[in-house]
XYZ file of C-alpha atoms in Angstrom:
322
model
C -174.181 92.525 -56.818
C -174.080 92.558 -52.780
C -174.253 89.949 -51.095
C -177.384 88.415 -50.241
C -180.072 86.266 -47.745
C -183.703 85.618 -48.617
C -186.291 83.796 -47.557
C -189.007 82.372 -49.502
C -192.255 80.460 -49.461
C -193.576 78.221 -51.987
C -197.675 77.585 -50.996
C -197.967 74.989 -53.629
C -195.378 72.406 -51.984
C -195.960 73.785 -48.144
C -192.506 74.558 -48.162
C -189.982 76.990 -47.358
C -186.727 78.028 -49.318
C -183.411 80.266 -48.031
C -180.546 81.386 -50.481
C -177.797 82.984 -49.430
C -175.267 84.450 -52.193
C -171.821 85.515 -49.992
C -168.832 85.640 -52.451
C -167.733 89.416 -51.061
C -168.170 87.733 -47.415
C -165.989 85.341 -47.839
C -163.646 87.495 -49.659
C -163.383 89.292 -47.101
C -162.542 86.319 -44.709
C -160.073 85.119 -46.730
C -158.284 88.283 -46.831
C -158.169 88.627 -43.181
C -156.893 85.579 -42.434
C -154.706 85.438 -45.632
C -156.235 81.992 -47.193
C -154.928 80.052 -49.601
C -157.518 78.900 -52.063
C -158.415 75.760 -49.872
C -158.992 77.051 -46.554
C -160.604 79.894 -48.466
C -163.265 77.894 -50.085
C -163.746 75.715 -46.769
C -164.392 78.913 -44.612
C -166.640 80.199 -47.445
C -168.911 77.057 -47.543
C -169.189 77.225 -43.352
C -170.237 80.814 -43.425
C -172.794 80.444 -45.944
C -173.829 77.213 -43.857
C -173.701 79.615 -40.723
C -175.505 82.529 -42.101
C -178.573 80.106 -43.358
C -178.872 78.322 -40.291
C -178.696 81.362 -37.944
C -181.761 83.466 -40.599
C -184.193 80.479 -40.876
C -184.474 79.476 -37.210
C -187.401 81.173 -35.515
C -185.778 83.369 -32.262
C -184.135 86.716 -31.614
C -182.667 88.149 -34.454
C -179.533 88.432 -31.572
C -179.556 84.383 -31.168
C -176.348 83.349 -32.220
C -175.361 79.879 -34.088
C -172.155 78.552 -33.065
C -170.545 76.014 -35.897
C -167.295 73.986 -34.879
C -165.846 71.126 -36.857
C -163.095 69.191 -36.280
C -162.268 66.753 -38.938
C -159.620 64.131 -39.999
C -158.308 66.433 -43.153
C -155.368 68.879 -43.395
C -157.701 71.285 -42.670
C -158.206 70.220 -39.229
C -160.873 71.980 -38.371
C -162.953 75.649 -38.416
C -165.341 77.674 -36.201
C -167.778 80.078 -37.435
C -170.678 82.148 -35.783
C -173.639 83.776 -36.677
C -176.871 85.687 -35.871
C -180.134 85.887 -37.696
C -179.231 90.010 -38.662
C -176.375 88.606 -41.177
C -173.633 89.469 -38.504
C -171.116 86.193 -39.013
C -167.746 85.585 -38.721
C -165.229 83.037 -38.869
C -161.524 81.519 -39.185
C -159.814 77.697 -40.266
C -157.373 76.005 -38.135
C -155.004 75.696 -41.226
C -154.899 78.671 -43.404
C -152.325 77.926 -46.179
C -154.339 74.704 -47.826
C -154.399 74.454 -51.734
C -158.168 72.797 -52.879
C -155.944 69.385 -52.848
C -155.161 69.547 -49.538
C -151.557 70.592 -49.818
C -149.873 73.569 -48.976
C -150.362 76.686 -51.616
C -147.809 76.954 -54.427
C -147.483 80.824 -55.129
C -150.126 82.184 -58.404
C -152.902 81.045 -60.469
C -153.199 81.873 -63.547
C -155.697 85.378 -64.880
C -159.355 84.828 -65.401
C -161.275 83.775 -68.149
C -161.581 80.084 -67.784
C -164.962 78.399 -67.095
C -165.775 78.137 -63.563
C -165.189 74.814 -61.652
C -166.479 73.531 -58.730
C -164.688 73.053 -55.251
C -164.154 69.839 -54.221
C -163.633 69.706 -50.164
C -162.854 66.122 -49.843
C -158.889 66.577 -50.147
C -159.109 69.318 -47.465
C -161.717 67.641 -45.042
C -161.250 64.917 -45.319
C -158.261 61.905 -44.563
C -156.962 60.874 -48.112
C -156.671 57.089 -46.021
C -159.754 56.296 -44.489
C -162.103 59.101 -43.986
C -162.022 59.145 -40.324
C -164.714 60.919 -38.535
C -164.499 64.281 -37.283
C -167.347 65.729 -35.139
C -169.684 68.973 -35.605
C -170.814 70.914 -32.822
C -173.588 73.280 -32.881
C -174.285 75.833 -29.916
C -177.007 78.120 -30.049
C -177.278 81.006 -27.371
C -179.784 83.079 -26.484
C -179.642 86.930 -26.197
C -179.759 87.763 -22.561
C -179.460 83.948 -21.136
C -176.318 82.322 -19.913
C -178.014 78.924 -21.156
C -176.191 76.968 -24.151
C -178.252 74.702 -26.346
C -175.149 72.106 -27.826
C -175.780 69.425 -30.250
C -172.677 67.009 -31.885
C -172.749 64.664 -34.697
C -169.982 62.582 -35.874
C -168.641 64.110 -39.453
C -167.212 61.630 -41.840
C -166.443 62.293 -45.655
C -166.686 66.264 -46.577
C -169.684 67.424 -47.201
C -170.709 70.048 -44.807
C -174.110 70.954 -45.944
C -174.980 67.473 -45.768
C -173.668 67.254 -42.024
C -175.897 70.363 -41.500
C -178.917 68.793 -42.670
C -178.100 65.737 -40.549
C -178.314 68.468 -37.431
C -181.815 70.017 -39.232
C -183.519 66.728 -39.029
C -182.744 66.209 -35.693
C -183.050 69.045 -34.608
C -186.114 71.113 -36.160
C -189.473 69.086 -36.386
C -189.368 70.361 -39.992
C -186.463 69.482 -40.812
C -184.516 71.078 -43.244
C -182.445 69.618 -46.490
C -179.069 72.358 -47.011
C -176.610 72.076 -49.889
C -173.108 74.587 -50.309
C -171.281 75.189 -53.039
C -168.356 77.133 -54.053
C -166.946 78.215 -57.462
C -163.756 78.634 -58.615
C -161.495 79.966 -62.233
C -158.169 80.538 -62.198
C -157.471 83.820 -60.405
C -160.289 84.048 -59.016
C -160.865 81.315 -55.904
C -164.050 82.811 -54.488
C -165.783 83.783 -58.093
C -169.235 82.295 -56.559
C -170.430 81.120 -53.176
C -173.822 80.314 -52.703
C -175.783 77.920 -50.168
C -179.931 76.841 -50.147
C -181.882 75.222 -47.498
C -184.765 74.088 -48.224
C -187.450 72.692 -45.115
C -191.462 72.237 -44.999
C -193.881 74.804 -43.503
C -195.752 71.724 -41.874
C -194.422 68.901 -39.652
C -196.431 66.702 -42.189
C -194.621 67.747 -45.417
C -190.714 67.240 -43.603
C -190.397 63.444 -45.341
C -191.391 64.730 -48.888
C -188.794 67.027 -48.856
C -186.125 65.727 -47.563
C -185.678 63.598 -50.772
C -184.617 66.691 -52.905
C -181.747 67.130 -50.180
C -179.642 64.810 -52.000
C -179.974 66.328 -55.868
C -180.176 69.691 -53.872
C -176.557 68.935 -53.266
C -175.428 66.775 -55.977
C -176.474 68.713 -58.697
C -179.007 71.515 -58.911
C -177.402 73.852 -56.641
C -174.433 73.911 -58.675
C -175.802 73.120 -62.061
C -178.612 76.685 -61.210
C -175.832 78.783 -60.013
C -174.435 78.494 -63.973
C -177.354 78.946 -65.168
C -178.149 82.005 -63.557
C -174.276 83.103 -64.384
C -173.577 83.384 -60.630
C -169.722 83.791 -61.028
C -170.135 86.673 -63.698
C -171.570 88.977 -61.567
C -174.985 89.035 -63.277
C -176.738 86.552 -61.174
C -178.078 87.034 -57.784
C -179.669 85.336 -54.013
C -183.388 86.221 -56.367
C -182.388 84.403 -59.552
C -180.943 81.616 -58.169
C -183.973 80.972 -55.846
C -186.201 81.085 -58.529
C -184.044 78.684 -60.859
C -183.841 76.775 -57.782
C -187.823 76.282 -57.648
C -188.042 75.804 -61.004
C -185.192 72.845 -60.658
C -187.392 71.248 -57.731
C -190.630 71.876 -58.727
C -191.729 73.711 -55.701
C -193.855 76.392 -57.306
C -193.885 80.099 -57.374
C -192.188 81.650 -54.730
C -193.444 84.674 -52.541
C -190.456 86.646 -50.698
C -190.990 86.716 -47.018
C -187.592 87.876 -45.645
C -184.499 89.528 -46.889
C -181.155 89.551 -44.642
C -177.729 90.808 -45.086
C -174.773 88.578 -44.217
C -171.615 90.827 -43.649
C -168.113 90.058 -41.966
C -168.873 91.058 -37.947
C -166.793 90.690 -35.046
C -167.652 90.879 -31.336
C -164.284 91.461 -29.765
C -163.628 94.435 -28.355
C -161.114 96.040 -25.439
C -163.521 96.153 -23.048
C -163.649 92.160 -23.775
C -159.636 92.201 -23.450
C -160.075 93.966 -20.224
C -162.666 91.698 -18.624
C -160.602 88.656 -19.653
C -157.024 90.203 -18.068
C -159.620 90.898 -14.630
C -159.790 87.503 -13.761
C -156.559 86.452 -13.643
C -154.377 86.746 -10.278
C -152.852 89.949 -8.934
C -149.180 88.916 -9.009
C -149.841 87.604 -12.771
C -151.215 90.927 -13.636
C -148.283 92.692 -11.603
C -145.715 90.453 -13.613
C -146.974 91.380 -16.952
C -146.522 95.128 -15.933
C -143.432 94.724 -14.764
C -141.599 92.548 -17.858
C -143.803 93.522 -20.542
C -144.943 97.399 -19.893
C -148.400 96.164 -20.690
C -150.748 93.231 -22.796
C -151.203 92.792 -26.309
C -154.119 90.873 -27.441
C -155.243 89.690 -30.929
C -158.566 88.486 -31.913
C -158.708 85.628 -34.351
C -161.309 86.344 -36.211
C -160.803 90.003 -37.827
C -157.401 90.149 -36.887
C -157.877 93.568 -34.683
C -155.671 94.207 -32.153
C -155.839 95.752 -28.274
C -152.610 97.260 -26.088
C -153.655 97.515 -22.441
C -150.793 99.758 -20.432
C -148.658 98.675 -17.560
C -150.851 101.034 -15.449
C -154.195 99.825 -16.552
C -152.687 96.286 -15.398
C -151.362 97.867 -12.123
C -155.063 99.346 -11.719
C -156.502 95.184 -12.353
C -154.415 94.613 -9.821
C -155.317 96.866 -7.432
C -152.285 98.966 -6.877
C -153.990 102.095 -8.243
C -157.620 103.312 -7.942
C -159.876 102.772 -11.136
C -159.932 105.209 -13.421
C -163.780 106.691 -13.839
């Protein structure tokens, strides 16, 4: 099944309901970044968290959603961005974390076991005293130099819930978001899925905000089995359905459909524009000892050469090419 975004509406509770199913974008994370099955499951939870936030909020489908945590566990932090298309990337601070917070012994066993679910707390969090990390949002707009930023402490590990603590202050609606990931032996990303789940009206915000808290508990996790999620057969439309069924919101009527997918905005024209503003003689130096730059973004990993005479040209020692 590909990977998935959609957007619902349920008229009977005036609400509004987003489920993302990403396990082949966070594969694909992991893979570029070479995760062990901690960080792995951390990144996957923080793009999902990403991808939702970025596809229900009302602007440009090229407004991005910048997510940065930095928290007390071995994991030590992550950054991950987003824009309403599906385009969203991201990396860990630590990428060789086990799910309890050590570093990776080599193997797991082959599939076939039932699936379990991720628990973040040994890689978020401090095993001493849970001390509080913070989470930074930045939205930008397409075409504006303007930064919208946002910060809230982050204690314990649950980053959906320290979403929702953003959505509530944030959104007059609100918004209630729970992530989950699901693992078997061999395979460390079998499921990843995220909801969020936030009232059409300004009126109905307070009712539903008290399903956040089973939303993340239990019934995202408990309807992603049920809908056999990890197997393959399950998808974003069957889990949003069990998902309204679990809550009671109603029948829901599709109103949007996105694609998340791995993105990155680096480029060498970026490299280039970065190496322009630093000084002459730095520029002439690195021609000189180096015969060139080497830059790699990471994110995706890609990487950019820029020649000695392209520096010597930054510099000003030779005209511009055209």
């Amino acid at each position: 099944m590909p990977d998935q975004l959609l957007v619902f509406a349920a008229p009977e509770t005036d609400a509004r309901i987003a489920v993302c199913v990403v396990p082949k974008l966070a594969r694909e994370a992991a893979g570029r970044h070479a995760l062990a099955p901690g960080s792995a499951s951390a990144l996957a939870q923080a793009l999902a968290g990403t991808v939702l936030l970025a596809a229900s909020d009302r602007r440009p489908p090229q407004a991005r959603v910048d997510v940065q945590l930095e928290c007390g566990g071995p994991l030590k932090g992550l950054l991950t961005d987003a824009d309403a298309s599906g385009a969203v990337r991201g990396l860990v601070r630590v990428n060789g974390l086990d799910r309890n917070g050590a570093r990776a012994a080599a193997g797991e066993a082959g599939p076939g076991e039932p699936l379990r679910r991720f628990d973040p707390r040994p890689v978020f969090a401090s095993g001493l005293d849970e001390r509080a990390g913070v989470l930074s949002i930045v939205r930008a707009e397409p075409g504006s130099d303007e930064l919208h930023r946002a910060a809230f402490p982050f204690a314990g590990a649950d980053l959906g819930a320290a979403l929702t603590l953003f959505l509530r202050n944030d959104r007059a609606r609100g918004g209630e978001m729970a992530l989950e990931v699901l693992f078997r032996p061999g395979e460390p990303l079998a499921a990843v899925a995220g909801a969020l789940l936030w009232a059409q009206g300004e009126e109905g915000a307070d009712e539903l905000s008290a399903l956040g808290k089973p939303l993340r508990q239990r019934v995202l996790h408990q309807s992603m089995l049920r809908v056999d999620l990890g197997d393959g057969s399950g998808d974003a439309s069957a889990l949003a359905e069990e998902l309204a069924r679990a809550l009671r919101l109603g029948p829901l009527q599709l109103e949007g459909e996105v694609k998340p997918r791995f993105a990155c905005r680096c480029s060498r024209d970026r490299v280039v524009r970065a190496l322009a503003t630093l000084g002459r003689d730095e520029l002439r130096d690195m021609a000189a000892r180096d015969h060139g730059a080497e830059a790699s973004c990471d994110f995706c990993g890609a990487r950019y050469g820029i020649s000695a005479a392209e520096l010597l040209q930054l510099a000003g020692d030779e005209p511009l090419l055209a």
